PDB file of C-alpha atoms in Angstrom:
ATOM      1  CA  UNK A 839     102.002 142.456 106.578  1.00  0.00           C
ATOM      2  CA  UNK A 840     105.023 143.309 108.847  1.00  0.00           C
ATOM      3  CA  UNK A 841     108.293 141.190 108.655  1.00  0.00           C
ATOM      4  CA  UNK A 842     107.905 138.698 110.794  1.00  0.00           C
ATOM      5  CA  UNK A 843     110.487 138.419 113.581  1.00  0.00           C
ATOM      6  CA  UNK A 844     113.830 135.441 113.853  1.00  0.00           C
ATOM      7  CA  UNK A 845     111.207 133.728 116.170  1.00  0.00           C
ATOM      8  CA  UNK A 846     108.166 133.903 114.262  1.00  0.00           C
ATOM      9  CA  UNK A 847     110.525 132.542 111.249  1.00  0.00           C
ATOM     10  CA  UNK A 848     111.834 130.134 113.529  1.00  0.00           C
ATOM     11  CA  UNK A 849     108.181 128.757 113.946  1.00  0.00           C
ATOM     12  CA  UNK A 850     107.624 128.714 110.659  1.00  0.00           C
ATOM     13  CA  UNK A 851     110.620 126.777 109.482  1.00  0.00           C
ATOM     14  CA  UNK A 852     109.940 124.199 111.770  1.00  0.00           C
ATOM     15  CA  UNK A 853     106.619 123.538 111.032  1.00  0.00           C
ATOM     16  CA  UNK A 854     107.326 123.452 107.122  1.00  0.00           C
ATOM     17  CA  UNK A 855     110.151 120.867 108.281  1.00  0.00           C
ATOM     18  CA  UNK A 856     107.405 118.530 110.121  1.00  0.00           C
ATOM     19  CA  UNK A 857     104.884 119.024 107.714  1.00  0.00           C
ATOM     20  CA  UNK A 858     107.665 117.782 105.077  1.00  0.00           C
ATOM     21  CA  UNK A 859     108.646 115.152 107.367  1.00  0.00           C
ATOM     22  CA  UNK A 860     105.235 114.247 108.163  1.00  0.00           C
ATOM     23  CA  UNK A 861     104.290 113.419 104.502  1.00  0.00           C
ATOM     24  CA  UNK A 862     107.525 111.416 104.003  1.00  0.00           C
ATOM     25  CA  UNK A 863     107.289 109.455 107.184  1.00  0.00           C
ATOM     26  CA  UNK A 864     103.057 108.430 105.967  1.00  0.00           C
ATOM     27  CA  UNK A 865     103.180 108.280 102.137  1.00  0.00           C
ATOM     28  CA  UNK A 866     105.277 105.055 102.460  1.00  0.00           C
ATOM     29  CA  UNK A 867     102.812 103.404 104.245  1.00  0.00           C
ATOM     30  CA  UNK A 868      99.280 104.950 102.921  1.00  0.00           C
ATOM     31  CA  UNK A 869      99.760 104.386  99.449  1.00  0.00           C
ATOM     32  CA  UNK A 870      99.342 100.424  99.694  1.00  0.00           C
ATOM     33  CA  UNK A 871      97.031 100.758 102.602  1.00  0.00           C
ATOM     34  CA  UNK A 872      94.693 102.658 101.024  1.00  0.00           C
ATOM     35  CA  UNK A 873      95.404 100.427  97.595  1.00  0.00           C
ATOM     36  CA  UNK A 874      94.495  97.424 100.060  1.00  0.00           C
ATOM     37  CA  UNK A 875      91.423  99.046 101.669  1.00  0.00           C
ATOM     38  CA  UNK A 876      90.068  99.664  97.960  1.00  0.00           C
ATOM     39  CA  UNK A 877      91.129  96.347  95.966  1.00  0.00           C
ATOM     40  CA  UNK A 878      90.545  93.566  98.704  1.00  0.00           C
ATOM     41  CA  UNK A 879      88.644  91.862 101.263  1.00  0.00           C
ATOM     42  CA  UNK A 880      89.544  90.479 104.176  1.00  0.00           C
ATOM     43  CA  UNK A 881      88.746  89.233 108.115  1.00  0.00           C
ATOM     44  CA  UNK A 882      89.186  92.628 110.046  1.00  0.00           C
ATOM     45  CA  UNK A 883      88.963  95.163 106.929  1.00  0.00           C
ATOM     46  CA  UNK A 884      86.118  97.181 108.941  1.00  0.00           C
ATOM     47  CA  UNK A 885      88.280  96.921 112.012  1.00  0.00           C
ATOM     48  CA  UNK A 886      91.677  98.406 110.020  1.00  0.00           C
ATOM     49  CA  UNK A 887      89.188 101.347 108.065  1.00  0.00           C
ATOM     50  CA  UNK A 888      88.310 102.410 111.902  1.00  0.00           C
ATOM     51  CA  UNK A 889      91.922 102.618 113.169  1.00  0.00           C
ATOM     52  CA  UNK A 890      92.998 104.236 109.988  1.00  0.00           C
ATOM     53  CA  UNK A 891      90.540 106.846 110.490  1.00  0.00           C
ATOM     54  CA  UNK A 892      90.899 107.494 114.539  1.00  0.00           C
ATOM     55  CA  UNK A 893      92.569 110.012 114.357  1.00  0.00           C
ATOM     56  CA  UNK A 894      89.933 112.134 112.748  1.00  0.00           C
ATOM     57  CA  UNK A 895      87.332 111.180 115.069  1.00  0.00           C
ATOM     58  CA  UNK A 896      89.894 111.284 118.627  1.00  0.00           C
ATOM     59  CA  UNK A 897      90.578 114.718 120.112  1.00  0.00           C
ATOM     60  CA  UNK A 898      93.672 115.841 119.435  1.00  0.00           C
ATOM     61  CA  UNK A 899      95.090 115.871 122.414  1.00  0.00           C
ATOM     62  CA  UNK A 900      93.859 112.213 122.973  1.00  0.00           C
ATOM     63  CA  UNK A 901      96.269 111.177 120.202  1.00  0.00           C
ATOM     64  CA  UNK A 902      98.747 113.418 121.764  1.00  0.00           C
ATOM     65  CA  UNK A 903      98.571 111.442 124.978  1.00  0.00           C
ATOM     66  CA  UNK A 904      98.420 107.913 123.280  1.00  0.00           C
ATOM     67  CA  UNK A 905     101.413 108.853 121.345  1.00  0.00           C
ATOM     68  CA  UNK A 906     103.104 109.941 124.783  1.00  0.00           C
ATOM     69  CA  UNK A 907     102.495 106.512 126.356  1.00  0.00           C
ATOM     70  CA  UNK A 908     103.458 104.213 123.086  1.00  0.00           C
ATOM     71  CA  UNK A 909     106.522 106.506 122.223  1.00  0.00           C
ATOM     72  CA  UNK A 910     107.688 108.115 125.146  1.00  0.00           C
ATOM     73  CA  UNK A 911     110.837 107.544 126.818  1.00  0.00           C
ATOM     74  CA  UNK A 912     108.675 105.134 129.229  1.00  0.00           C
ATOM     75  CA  UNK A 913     106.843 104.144 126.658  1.00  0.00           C
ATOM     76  CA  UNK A 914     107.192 100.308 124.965  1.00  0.00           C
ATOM     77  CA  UNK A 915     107.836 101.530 121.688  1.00  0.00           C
ATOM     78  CA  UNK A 916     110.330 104.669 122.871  1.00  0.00           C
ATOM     79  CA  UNK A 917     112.022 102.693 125.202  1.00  0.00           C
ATOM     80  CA  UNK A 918     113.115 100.038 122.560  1.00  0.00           C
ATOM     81  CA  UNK A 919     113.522 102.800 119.929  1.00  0.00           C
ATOM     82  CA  UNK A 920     115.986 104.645 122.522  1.00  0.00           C
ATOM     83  CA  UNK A 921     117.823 101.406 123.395  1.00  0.00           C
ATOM     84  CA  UNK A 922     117.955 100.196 119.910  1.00  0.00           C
ATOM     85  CA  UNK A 923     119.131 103.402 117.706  1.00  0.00           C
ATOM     86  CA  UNK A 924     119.135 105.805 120.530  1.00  0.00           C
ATOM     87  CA  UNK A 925     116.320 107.527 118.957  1.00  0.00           C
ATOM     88  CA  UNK A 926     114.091 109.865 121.575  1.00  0.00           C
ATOM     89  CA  UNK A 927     111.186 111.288 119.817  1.00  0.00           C
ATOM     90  CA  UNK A 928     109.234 112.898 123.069  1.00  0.00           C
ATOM     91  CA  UNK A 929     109.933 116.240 123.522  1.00  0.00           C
ATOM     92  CA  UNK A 930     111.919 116.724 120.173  1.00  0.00           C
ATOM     93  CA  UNK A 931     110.844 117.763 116.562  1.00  0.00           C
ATOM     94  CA  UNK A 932     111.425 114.443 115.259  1.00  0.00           C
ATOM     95  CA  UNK A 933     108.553 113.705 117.914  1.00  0.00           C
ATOM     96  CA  UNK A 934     105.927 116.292 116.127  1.00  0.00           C
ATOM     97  CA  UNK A 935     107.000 115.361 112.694  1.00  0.00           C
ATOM     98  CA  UNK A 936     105.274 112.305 113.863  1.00  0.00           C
ATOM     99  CA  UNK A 937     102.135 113.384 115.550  1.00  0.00           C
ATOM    100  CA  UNK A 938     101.870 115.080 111.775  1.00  0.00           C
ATOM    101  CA  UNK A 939     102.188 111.697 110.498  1.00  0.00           C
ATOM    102  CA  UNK A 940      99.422 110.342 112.489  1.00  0.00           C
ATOM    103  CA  UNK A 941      97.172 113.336 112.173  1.00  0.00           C
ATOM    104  CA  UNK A 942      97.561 113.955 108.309  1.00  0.00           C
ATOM    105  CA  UNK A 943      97.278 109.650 107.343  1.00  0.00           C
ATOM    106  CA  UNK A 944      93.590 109.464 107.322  1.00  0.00           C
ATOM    107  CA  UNK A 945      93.545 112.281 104.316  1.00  0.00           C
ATOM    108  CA  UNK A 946      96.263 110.768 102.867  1.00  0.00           C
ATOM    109  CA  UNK A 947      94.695 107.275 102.808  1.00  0.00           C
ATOM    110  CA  UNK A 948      91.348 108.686 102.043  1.00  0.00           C
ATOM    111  CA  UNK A 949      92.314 110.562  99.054  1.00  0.00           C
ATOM    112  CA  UNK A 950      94.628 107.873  97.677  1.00  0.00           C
ATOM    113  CA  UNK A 951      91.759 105.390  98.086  1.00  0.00           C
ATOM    114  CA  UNK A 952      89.253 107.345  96.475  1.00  0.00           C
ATOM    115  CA  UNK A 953      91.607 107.307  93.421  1.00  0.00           C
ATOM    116  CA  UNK A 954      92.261 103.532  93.538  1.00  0.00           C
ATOM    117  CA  UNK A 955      88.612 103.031  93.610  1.00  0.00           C
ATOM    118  CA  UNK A 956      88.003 105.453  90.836  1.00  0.00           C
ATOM    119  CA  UNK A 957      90.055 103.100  88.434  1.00  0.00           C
ATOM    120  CA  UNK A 958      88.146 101.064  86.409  1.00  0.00           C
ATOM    121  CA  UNK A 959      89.854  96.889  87.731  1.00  0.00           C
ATOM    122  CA  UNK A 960      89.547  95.670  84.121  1.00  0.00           C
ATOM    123  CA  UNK A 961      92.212  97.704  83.072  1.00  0.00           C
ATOM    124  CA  UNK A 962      94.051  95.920  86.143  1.00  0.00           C
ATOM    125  CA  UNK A 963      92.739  92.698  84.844  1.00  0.00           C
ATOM    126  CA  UNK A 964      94.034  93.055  81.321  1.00  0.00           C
ATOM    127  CA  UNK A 965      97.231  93.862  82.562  1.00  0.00           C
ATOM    128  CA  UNK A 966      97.261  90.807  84.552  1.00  0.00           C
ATOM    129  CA  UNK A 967      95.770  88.714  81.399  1.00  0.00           C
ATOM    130  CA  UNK A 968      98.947  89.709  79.369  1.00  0.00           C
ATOM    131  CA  UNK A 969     101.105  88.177  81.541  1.00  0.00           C
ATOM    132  CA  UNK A 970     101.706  90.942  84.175  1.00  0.00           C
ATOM    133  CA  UNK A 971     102.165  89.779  87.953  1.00  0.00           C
ATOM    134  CA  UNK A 972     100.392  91.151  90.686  1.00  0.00           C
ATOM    135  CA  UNK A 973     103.061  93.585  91.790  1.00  0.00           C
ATOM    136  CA  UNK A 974     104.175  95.103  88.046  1.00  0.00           C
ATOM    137  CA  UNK A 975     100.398  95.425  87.558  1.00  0.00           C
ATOM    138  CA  UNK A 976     100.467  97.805  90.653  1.00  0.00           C
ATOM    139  CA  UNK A 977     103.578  99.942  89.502  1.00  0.00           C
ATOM    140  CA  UNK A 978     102.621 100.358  86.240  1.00  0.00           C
ATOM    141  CA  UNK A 979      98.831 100.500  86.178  1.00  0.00           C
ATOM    142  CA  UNK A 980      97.199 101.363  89.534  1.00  0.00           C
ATOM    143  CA  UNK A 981     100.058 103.539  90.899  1.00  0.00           C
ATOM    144  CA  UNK A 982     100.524 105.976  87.792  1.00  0.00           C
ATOM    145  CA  UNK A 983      96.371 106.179  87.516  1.00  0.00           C
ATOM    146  CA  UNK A 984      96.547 106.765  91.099  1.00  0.00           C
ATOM    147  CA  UNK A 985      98.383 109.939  91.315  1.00  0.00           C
ATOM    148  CA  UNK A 986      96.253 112.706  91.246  1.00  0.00           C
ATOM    149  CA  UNK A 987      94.619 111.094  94.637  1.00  0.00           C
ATOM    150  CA  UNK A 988      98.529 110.566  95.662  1.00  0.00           C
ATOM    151  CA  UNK A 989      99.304 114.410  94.803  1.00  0.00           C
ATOM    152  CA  UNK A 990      95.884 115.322  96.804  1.00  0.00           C
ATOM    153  CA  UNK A 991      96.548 113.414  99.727  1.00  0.00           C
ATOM    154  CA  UNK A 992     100.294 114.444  99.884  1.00  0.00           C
ATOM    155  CA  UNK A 993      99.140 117.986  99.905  1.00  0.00           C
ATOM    156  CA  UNK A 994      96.274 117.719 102.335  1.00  0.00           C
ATOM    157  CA  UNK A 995      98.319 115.676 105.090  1.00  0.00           C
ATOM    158  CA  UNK A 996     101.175 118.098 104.816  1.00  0.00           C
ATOM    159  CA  UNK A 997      98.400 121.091 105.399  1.00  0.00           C
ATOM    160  CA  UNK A 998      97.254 119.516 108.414  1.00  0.00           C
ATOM    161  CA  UNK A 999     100.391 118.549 109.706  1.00  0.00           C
ATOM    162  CA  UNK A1000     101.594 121.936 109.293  1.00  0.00           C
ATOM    163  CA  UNK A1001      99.021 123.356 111.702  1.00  0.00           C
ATOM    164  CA  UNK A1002      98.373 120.072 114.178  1.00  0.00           C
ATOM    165  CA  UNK A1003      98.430 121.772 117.542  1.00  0.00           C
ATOM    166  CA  UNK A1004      96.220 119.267 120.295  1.00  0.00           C
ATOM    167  CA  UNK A1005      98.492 115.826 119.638  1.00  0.00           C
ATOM    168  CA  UNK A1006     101.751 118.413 118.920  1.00  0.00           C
ATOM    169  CA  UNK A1007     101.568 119.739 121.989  1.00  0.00           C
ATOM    170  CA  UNK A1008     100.660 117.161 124.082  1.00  0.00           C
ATOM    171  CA  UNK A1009     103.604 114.740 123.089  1.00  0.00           C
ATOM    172  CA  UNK A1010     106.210 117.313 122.414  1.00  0.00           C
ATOM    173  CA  UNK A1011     105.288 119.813 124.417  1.00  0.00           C
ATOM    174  CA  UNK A1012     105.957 123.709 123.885  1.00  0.00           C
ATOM    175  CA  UNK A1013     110.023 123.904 123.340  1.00  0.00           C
ATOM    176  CA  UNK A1014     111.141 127.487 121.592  1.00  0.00           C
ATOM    177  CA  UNK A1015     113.310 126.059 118.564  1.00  0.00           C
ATOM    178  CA  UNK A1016     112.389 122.246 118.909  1.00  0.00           C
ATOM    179  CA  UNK A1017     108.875 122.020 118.713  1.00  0.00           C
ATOM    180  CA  UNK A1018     107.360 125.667 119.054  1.00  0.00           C
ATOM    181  CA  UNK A1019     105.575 125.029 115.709  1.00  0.00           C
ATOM    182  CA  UNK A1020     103.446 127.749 114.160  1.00  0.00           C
ATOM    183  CA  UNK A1021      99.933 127.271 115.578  1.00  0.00           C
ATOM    184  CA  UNK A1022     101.835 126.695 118.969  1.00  0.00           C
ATOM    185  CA  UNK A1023     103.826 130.124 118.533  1.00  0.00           C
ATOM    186  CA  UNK A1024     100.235 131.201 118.057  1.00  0.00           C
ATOM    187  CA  UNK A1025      98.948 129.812 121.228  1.00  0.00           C
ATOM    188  CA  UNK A1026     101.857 131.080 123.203  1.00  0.00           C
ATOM    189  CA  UNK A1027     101.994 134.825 121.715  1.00  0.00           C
ATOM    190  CA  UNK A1028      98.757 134.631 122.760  1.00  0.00           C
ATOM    191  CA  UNK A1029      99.402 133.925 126.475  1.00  0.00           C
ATOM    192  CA  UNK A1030     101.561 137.013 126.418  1.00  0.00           C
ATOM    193  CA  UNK A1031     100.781 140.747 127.308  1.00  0.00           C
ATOM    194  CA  UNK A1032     101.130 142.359 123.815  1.00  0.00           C
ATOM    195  CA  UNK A1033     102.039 139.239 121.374  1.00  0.00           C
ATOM    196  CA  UNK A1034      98.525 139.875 119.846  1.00  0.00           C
ATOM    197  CA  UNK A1035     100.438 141.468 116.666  1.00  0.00           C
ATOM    198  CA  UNK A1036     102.506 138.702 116.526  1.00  0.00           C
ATOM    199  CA  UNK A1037      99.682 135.562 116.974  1.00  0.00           C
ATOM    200  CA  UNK A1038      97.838 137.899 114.064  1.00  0.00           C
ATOM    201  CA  UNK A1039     100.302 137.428 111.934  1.00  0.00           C
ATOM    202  CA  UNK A1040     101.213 134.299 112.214  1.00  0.00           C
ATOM    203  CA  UNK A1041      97.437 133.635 111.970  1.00  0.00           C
ATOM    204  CA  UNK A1042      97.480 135.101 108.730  1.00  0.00           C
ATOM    205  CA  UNK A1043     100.627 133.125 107.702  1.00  0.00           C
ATOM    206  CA  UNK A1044      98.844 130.073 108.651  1.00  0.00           C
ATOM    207  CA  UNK A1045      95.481 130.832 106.570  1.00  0.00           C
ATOM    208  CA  UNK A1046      97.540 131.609 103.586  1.00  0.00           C
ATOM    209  CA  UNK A1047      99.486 128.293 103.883  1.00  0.00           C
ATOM    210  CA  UNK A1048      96.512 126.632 104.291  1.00  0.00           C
ATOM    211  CA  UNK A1049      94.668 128.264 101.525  1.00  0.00           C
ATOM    212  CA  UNK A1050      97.576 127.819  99.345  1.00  0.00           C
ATOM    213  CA  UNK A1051      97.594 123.989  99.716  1.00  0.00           C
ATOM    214  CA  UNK A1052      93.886 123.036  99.084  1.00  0.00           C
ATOM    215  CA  UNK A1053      93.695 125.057  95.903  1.00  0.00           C
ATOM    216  CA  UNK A1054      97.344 123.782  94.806  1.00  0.00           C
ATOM    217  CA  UNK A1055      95.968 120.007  95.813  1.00  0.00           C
ATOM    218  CA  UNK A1056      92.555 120.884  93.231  1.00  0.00           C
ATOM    219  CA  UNK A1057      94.523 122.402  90.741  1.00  0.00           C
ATOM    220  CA  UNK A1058      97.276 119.323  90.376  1.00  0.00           C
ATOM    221  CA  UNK A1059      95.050 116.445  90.911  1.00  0.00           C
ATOM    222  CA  UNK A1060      92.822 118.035  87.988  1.00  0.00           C
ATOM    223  CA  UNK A1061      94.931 118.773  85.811  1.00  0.00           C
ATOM    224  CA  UNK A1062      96.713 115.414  85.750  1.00  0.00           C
ATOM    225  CA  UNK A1063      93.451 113.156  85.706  1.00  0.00           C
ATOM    226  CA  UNK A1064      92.684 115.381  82.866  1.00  0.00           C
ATOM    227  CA  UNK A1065      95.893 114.497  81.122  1.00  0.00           C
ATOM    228  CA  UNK A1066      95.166 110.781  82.145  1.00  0.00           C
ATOM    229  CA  UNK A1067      91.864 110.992  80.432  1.00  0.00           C
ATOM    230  CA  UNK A1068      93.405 111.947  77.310  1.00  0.00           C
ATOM    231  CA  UNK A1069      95.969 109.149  77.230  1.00  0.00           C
ATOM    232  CA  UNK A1070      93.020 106.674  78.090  1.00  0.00           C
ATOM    233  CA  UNK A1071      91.376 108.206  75.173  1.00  0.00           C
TER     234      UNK A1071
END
């Protein structure tokens, strides 16, 4: 494949930077979420698993537009954001870093809770029997058995963060160098009398990427529930 050009590798540093961003801004958050969704019941669980997963189901540019009204300048949430730390997030990277966030969190949640659930509880409960509180029982039981989902979903959310277009370019629009992410540089190459070489290769950048992270996200997760197999053994 030809070198790719300063603005083609512009595009594609920025969307490894959301994608990165992306993950760090949902992992926080979707690792006890999805350790709540598996481990308890409660009034309005059914009600929580549906927003969780809305962004799945939603159009992309639908999200796009919701995150526009909630975190735009206008918006209730960007307006005290701006005031607050003078933090602007419509229109700027920081912006699609977190329309990555919100498209990539249902995989992330999904594959952490699939883990969780995979965990046999009396191993929980004999922690807890020897003394162990609730919240040492989750560091050093639940969370280390729950990794390979962890690894998974970390992997899977930063894939499709890396190549969110609809909600992207609906709340951050199509800036060259602040939020002309890859499958955006696509779209725009392709609006352009000979850019076809260029939205080919970026295509091809993008499949490779995407390739890349599915079979690194089978490869770790089953290699370490291997290894936790054996120490269980």
């Amino acid at each position: 494949m030809p070198e790719l050009t300063p603005i083609e590798l512009e595009a594609l540093r920025l969307s490894l930077r959301v994608g990165l961003w992306g993950v760090a801004l949902s992992l926080p958050v979707a690792v006890p979420l999805a350790v709540l969704l598996a481990r308890r019941e409660f009034p309005g669980k059914q009600l929580l698993n549906g927003l969780v997963y809305l962004p799945l189901i939603l159009p992309p540019v639908a999200t796009g537009y919701v995150l526009l009204l909630m975190l735009g300048r206008r918006g209730p949430i960007g307006a005290w954001l701006e005031d607050s730390f003078g933090l602007v997030l419509a229109f700027r990277w920081t912006g699609a870093a977190v329309a990555a966030a919100v498209m990539g969190f249902p995989l992330m949640v999904r594959a952490i809770r699939l883990s969780v659930e995979a965990i046999d509880p009396r191993i929980e409960v004999a922690a807890g029997t020897l003394g162990a509180g609730a919240a040492w029982v989750f560091l050093t039981v639940t969370l280390p058995l729950a990794i390979p989902g962890i690894i998974a979903g970390t992997i899977l959310s930063f894939a499709r963060g890396v190549g969110e277009f609809g909600a992207t370019i609906t709340f951050v629009s199509n800036i060259p160098g602040e939020t002309r992410t890859l499958p955006i540089a696509i779209h725009t190459f392709l609006q352009v009398p000979g850019g076809e070489a260029a939205a080919l290769r970026l295509t091809v950048l993008a499949i490779v990427l995407s390739m890349l992270a599915i079979i690194a996200s089978e490869v770790v997760a089953r290699r370490l529930h291997r290894r936790l197999q054996g120490h269980e053994a």
